[in-house]
């Protein structure tokens, strides 16, 4: 089916919805930290699709941390032509050999799951929102940061 056009939306609100959702569904051992500007950051989005992307990254982070740790959500709008969103965790990290496969449909390191979450997230960010999503960094035993870059 066809999707509605992205519309100007508050990225702050979208991220707050995900935090609220995750807070209700995770234990108190998972701490969510916000690093948002003091002002509203507005970008063209389909808010529910983009929320799903951040939620998926956050759920993967909870799994990688085995239910205890810190997830940091960052919005950076200091650059003229793009807005950066980062989801960082204190989980187990991604092995170097797996980094290039994490967005491939069917790839998973979990015992359960279809390996479709990150491939769908990539499609939503890149094909629908005309942005980029990639693993900014990952260190075994320390955690992973996913970065999304959106055009203003």
Phi, psi and omega in degrees: 000165179272149182257148175294153179295145174298146180233157178305124184221152177281113177296325178302314180296316179302313181293322178297323177299317180295316179300315180299315179299312182292322179300323180286339188247002179237164181285168178293349179283349177258116180257131178251125181248135178258135170231083183243151172295161179289340182257163178292135175250115184251127176223161177284119184216157156263104190302317184291323177293316182292323175302317180300319180300310182294321177298317179297316178298321180291319178295319176299321179297316179300316178298316182294333180268000182052043172082004179212126179155200185235134173245126179248123177255125185237138169239126179233114179244028184282349179265147186297314192258358181209160176244136181250133175239131177233142174239113182243145177227167177253038183275200187281349180083168181248129179299141182308319182293340181265347186304319184283350182256353189300333181264001181283129178304134178092348180279128176207151173250001182274154177290327178240149178126158186259349181073033182250343186302307183289327178293321177291320177302316180298316179298316180297315182290312189275314184278322184270316183262358179056039178248198177228146172224136180199166175278112180289315178198154176206134180228127180303129179082354183243324179134183187222147173236122171263138179241136173240131176245125179243145174287146175287000000 
